[in-house]
PDB file of C-alpha atoms and ligand atoms in Angstrom:
ATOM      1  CA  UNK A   1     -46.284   3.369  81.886  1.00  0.00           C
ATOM      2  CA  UNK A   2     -44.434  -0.549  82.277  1.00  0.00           C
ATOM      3  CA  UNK A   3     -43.779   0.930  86.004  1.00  0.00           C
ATOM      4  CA  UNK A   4     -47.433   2.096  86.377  1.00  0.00           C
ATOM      5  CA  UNK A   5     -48.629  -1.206  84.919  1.00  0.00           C
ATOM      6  CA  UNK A   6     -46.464  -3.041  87.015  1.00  0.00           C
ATOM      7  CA  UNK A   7     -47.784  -1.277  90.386  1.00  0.00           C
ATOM      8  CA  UNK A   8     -51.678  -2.314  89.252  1.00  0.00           C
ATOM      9  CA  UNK A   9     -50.701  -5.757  88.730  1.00  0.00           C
ATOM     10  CA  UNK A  10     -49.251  -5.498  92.646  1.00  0.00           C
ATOM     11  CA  UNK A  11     -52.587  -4.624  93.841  1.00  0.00           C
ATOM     12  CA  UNK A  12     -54.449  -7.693  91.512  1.00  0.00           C
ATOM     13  CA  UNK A  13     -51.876  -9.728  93.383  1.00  0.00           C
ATOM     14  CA  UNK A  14     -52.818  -8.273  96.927  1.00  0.00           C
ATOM     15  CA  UNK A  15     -56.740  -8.200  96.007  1.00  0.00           C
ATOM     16  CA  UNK A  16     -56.491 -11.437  95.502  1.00  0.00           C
ATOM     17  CA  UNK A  17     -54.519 -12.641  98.491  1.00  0.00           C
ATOM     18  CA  UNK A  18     -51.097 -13.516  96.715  1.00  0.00           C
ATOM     19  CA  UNK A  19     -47.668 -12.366  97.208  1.00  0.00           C
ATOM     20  CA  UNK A  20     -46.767  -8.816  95.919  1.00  0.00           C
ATOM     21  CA  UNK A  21     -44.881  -9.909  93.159  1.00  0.00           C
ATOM     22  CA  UNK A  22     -46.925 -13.139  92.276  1.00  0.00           C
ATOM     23  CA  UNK A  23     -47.079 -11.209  88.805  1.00  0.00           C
ATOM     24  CA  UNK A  24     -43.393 -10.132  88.323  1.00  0.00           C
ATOM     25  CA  UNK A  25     -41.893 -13.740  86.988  1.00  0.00           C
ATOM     26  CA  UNK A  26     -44.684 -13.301  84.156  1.00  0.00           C
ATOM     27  CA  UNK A  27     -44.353  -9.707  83.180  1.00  0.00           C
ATOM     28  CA  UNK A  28     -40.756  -8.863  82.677  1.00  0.00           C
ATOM     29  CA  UNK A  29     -40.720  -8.304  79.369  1.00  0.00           C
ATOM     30  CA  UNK A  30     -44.096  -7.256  78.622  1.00  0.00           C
ATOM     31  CA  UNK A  31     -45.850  -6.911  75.468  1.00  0.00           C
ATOM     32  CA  UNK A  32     -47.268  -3.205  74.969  1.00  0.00           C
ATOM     33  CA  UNK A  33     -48.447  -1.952  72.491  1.00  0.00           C
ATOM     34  CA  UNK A  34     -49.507   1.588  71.966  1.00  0.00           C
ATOM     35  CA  UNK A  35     -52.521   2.986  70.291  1.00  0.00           C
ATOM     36  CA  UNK A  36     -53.063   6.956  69.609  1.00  0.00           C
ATOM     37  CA  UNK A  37     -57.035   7.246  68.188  1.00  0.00           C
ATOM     38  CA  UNK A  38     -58.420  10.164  66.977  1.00  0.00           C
ATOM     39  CA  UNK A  39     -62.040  10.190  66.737  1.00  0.00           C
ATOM     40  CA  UNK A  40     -63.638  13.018  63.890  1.00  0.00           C
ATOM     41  CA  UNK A  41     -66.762  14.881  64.835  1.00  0.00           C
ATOM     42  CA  UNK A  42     -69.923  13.549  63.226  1.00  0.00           C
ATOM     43  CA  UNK A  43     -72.253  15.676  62.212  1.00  0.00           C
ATOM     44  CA  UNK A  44     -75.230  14.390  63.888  1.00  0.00           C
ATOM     45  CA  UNK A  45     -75.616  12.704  67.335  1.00  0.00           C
ATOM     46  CA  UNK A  46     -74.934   9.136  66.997  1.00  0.00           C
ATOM     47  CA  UNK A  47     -77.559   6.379  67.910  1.00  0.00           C
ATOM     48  CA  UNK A  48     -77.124   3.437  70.772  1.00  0.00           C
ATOM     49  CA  UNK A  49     -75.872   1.258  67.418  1.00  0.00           C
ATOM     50  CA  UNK A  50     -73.730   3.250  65.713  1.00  0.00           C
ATOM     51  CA  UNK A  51     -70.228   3.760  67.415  1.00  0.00           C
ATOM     52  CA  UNK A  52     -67.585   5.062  66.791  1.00  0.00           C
ATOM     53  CA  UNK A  53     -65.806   2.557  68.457  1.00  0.00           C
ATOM     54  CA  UNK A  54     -68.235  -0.935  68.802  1.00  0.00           C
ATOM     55  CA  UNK A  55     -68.823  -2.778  72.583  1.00  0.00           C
ATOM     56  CA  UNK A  56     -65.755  -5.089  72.766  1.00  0.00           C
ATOM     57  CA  UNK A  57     -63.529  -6.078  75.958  1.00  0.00           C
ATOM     58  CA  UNK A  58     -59.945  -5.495  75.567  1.00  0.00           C
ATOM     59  CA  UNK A  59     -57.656  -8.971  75.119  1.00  0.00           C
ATOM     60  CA  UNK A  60     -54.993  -7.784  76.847  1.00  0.00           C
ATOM     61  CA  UNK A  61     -53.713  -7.727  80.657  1.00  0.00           C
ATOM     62  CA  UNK A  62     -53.940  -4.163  81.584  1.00  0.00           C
ATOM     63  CA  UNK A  63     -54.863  -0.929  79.544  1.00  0.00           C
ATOM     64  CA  UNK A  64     -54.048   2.243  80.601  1.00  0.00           C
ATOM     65  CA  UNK A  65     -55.976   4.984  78.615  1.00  0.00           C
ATOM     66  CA  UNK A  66     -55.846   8.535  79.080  1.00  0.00           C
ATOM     67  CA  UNK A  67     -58.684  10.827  77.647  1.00  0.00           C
ATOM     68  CA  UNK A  68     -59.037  14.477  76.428  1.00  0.00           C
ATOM     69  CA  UNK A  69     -59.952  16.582  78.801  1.00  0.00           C
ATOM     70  CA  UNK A  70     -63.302  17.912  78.581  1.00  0.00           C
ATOM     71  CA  UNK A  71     -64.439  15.599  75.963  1.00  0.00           C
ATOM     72  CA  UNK A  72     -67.039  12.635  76.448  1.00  0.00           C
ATOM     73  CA  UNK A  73     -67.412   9.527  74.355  1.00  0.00           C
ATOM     74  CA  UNK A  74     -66.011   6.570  76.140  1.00  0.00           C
ATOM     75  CA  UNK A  75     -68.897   4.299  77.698  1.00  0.00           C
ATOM     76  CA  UNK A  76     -68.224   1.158  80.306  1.00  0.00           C
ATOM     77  CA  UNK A  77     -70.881  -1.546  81.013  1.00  0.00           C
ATOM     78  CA  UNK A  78     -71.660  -1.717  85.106  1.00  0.00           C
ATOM     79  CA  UNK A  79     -72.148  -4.608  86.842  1.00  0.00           C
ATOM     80  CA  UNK A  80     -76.053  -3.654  86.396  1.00  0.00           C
ATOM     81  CA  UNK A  81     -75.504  -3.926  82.036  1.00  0.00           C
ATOM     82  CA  UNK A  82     -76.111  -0.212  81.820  1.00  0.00           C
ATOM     83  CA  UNK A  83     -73.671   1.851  79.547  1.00  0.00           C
ATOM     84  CA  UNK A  84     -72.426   5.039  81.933  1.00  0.00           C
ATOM     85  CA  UNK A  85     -70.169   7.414  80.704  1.00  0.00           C
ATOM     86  CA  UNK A  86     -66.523   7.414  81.433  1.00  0.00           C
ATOM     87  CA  UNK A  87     -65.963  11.344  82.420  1.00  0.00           C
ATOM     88  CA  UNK A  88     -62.726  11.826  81.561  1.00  0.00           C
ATOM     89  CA  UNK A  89     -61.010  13.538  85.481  1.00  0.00           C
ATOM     90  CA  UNK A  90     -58.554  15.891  84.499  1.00  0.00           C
ATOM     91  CA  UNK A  91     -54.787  14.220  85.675  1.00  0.00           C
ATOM     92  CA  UNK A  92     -55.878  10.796  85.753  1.00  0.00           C
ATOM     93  CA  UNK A  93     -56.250   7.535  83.659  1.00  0.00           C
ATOM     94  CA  UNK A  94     -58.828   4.973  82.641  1.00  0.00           C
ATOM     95  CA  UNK A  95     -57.484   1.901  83.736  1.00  0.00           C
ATOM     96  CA  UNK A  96     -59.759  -1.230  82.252  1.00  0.00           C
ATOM     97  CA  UNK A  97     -58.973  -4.984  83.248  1.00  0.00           C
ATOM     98  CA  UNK A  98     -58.554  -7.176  79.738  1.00  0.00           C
ATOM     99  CA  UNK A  99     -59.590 -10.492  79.326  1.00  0.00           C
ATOM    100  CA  UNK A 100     -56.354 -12.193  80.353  1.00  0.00           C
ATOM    101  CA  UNK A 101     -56.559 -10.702  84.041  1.00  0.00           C
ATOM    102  CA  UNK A 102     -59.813 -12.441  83.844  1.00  0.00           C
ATOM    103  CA  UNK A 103     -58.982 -15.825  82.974  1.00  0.00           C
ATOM    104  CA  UNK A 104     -56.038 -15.868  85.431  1.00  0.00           C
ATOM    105  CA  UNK A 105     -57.951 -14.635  88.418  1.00  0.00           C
ATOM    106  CA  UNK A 106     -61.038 -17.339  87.201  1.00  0.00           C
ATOM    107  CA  UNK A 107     -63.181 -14.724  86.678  1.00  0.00           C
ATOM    108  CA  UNK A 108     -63.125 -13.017  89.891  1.00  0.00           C
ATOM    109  CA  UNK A 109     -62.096 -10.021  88.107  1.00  0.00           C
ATOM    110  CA  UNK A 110     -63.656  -8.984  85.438  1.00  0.00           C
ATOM    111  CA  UNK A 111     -63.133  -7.781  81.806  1.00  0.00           C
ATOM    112  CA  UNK A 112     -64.571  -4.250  81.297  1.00  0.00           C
ATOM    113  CA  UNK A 113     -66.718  -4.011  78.050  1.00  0.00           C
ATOM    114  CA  UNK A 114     -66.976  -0.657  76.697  1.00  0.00           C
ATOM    115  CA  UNK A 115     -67.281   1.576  73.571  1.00  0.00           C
ATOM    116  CA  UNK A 116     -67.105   5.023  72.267  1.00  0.00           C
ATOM    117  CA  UNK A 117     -70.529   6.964  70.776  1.00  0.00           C
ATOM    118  CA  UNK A 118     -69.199  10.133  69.580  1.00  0.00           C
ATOM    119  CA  UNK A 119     -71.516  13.633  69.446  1.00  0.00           C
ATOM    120  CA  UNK A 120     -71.973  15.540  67.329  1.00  0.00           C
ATOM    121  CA  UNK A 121     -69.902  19.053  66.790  1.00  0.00           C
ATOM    122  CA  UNK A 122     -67.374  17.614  69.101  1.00  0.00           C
ATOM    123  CA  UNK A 123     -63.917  15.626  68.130  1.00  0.00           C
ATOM    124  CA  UNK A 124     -61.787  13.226  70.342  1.00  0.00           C
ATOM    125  CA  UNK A 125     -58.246  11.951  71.391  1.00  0.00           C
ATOM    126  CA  UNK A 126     -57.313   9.129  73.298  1.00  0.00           C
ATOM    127  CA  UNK A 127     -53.980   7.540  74.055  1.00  0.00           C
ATOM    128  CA  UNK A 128     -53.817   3.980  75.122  1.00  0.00           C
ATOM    129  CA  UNK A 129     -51.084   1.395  76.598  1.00  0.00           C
ATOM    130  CA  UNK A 130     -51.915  -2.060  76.567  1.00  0.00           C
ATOM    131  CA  UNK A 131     -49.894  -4.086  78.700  1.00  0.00           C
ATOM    132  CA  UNK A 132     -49.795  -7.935  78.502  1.00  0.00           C
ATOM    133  CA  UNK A 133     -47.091 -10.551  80.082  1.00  0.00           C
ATOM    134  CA  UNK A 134     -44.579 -12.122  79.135  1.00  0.00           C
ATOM    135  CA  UNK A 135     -44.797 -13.722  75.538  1.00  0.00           C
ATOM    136  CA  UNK A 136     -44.486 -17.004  76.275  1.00  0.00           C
ATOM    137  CA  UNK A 137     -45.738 -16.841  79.811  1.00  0.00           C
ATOM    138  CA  UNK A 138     -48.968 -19.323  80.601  1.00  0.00           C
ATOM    139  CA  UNK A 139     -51.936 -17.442  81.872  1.00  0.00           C
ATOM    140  CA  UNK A 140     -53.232 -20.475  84.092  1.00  0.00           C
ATOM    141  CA  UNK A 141     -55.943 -19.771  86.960  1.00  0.00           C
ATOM    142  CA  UNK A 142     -53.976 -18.332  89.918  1.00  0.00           C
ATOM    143  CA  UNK A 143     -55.741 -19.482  92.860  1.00  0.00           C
ATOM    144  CA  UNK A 144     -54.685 -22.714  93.883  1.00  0.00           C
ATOM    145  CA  UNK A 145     -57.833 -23.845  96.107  1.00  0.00           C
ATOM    146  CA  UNK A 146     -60.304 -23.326  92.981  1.00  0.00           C
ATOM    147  CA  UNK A 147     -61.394 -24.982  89.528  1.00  0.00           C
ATOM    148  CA  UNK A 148     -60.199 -23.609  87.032  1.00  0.00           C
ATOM    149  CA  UNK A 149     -62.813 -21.433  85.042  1.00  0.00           C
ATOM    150  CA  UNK A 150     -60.373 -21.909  81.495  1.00  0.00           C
ATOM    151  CA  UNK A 151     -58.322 -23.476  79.662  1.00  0.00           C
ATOM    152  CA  UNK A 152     -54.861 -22.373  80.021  1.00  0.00           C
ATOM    153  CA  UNK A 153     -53.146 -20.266  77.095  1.00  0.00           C
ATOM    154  CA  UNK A 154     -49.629 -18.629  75.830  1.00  0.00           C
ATOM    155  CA  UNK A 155     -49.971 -14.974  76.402  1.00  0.00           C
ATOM    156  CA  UNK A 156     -48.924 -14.250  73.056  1.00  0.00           C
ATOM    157  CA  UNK A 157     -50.582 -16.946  70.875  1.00  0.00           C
ATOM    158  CA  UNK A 158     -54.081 -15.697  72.378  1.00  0.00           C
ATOM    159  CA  UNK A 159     -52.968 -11.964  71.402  1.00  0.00           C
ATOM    160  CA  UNK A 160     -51.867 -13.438  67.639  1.00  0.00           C
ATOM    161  CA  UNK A 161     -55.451 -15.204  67.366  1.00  0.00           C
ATOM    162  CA  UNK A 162     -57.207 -12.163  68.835  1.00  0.00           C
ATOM    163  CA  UNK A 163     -55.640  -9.364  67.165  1.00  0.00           C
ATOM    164  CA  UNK A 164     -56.076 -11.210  63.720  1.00  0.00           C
ATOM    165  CA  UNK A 165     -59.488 -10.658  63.964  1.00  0.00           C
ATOM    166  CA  UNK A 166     -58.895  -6.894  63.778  1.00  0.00           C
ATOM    167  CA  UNK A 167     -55.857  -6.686  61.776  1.00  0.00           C
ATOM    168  CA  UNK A 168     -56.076  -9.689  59.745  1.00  0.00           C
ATOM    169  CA  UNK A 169     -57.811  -9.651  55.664  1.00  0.00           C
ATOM    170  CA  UNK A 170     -60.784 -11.425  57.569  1.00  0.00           C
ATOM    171  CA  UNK A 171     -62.934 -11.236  60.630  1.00  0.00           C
ATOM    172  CA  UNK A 172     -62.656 -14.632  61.081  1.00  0.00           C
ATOM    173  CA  UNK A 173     -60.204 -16.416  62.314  1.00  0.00           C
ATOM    174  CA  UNK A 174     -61.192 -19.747  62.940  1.00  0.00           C
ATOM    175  CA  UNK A 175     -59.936 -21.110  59.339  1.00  0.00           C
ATOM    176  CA  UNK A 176     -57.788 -18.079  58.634  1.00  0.00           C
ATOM    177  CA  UNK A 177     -54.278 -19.211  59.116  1.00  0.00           C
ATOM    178  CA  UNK A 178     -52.551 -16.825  57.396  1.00  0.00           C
ATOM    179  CA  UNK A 179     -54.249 -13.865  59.124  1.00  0.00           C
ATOM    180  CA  UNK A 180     -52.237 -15.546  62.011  1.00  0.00           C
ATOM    181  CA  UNK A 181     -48.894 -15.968  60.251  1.00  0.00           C
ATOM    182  CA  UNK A 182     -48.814 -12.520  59.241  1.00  0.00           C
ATOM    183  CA  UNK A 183     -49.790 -10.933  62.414  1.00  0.00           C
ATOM    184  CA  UNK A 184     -46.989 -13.442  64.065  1.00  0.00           C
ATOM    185  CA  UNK A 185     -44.757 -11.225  61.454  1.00  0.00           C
ATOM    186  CA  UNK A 186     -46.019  -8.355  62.146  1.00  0.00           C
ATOM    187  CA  UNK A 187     -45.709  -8.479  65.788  1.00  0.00           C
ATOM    188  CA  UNK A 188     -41.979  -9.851  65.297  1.00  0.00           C
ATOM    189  CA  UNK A 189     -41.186  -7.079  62.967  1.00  0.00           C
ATOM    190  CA  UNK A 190     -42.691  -4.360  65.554  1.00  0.00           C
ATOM    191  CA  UNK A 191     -40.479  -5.766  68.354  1.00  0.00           C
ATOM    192  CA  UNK A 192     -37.933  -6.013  66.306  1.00  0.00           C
ATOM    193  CA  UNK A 193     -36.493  -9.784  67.658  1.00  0.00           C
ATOM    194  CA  UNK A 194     -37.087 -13.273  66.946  1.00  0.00           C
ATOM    195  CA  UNK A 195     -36.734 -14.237  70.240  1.00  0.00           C
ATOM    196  CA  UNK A 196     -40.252 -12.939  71.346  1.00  0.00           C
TER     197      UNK A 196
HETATM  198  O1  AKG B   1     -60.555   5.581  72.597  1.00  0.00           O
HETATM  199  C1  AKG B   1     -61.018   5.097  73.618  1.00  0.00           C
HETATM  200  O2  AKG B   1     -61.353   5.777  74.593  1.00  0.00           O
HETATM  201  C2  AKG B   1     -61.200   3.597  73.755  1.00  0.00           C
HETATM  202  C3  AKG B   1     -60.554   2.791  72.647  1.00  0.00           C
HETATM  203  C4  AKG B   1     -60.559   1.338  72.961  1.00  0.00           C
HETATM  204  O3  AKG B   1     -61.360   0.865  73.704  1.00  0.00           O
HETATM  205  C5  AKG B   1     -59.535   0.456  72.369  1.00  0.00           C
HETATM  206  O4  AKG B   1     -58.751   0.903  71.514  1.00  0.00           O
HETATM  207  O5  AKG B   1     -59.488  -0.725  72.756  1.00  0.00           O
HETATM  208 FE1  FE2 B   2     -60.798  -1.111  74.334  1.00  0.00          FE
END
């Protein structure tokens, strides 16, 4: 999946008029992390506001997601703001741009929002890689002839802020310190170094 990951971040690179490997220096030891969902069937049809999993864009680089075959449920936003479903094609995988590839290509790319409405009499499985530079790389705009769009960040402090919000006590995190400190342990723990 790193090698997969690796060849879409090649063709951001080329899209955007920039060496091949413009990408590599930042992304050789990704972060990736791994999520298996299982989504139960609900016994009614769900409504526009109840998901199963809520709009959101992903904070990461590049997710690769593969879906059951045969079952429905994941939505994207078009450039229009109309929800269309993502029909899972046998063999192949969802690939969604995160908000970091967005900030470093100053917004000509964009972050995909999506979500997952569930129907009823039907359950679901999806596997997910989310792949995201280096830790400690800067994600600064990468087009030198333009403004910059944001603020440059550390890859991983923006993942520590933005995954306290789902993993931390609170869903806050402006004030919530410690929702940061433990996810900081928590991420050390998972990769197992503290030399992130
Ligand atoms: O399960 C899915 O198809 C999407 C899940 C998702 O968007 C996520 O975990 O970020
Ligand atoms: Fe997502």
């Amino acid at each position: 999946m790193i090698a997969v990951a690796d060849k879409i971040m090649e063709s951001y690179a080329l899209a955007l008029k920039l060496p091949i490997d413009w990408f590599k220096p930042l992304t050789r030891k990704p972060i990736v992390l791994v999520r298996l969902a299982h989504y139960p069937s609900p016994d009614h049809d769900l409504g526009d506001d109840q998901m199963s999993c809520g709009a959101h864009t992903d904070q990461f680089g590049v997710t690769l997601l593969a879906q059951q075959d045969g079952v429905c449920g994941l939505q994207v936003k078009n450039s229009d703001g109309e929800w269309i479903d993502a029909v899972p094609v046998p063999g192949t995988l969802v690939i969604n741009i995160g908000d970091l590839i967005e900030r470093w290509s100053n917004g000509h790319f964009k972050a995909t929002e999506h979500r997952v409405i569930m129907r009823k009499g039907l359950e679901r499985y999806s596997a997910i890689v989310f792949h995201m530079p280096d830790y400690h790389s800067t994600i600064d705009c990468c087009i030198k002839d333009e403004k910059p769009k944001y603020i440059p960040i550390i890859a991983g402090d923006f993942l520590l802020k933005r995954e306290s919000v789902y993993y931390g006590p609170s869903n806050e995190w402006v004030g919530h310190e410690e929702n940061i400190l433990n996810t900081e342990q928590y991420f050390k723990t998972i990769l197992n170094s503290e030399q992130i």
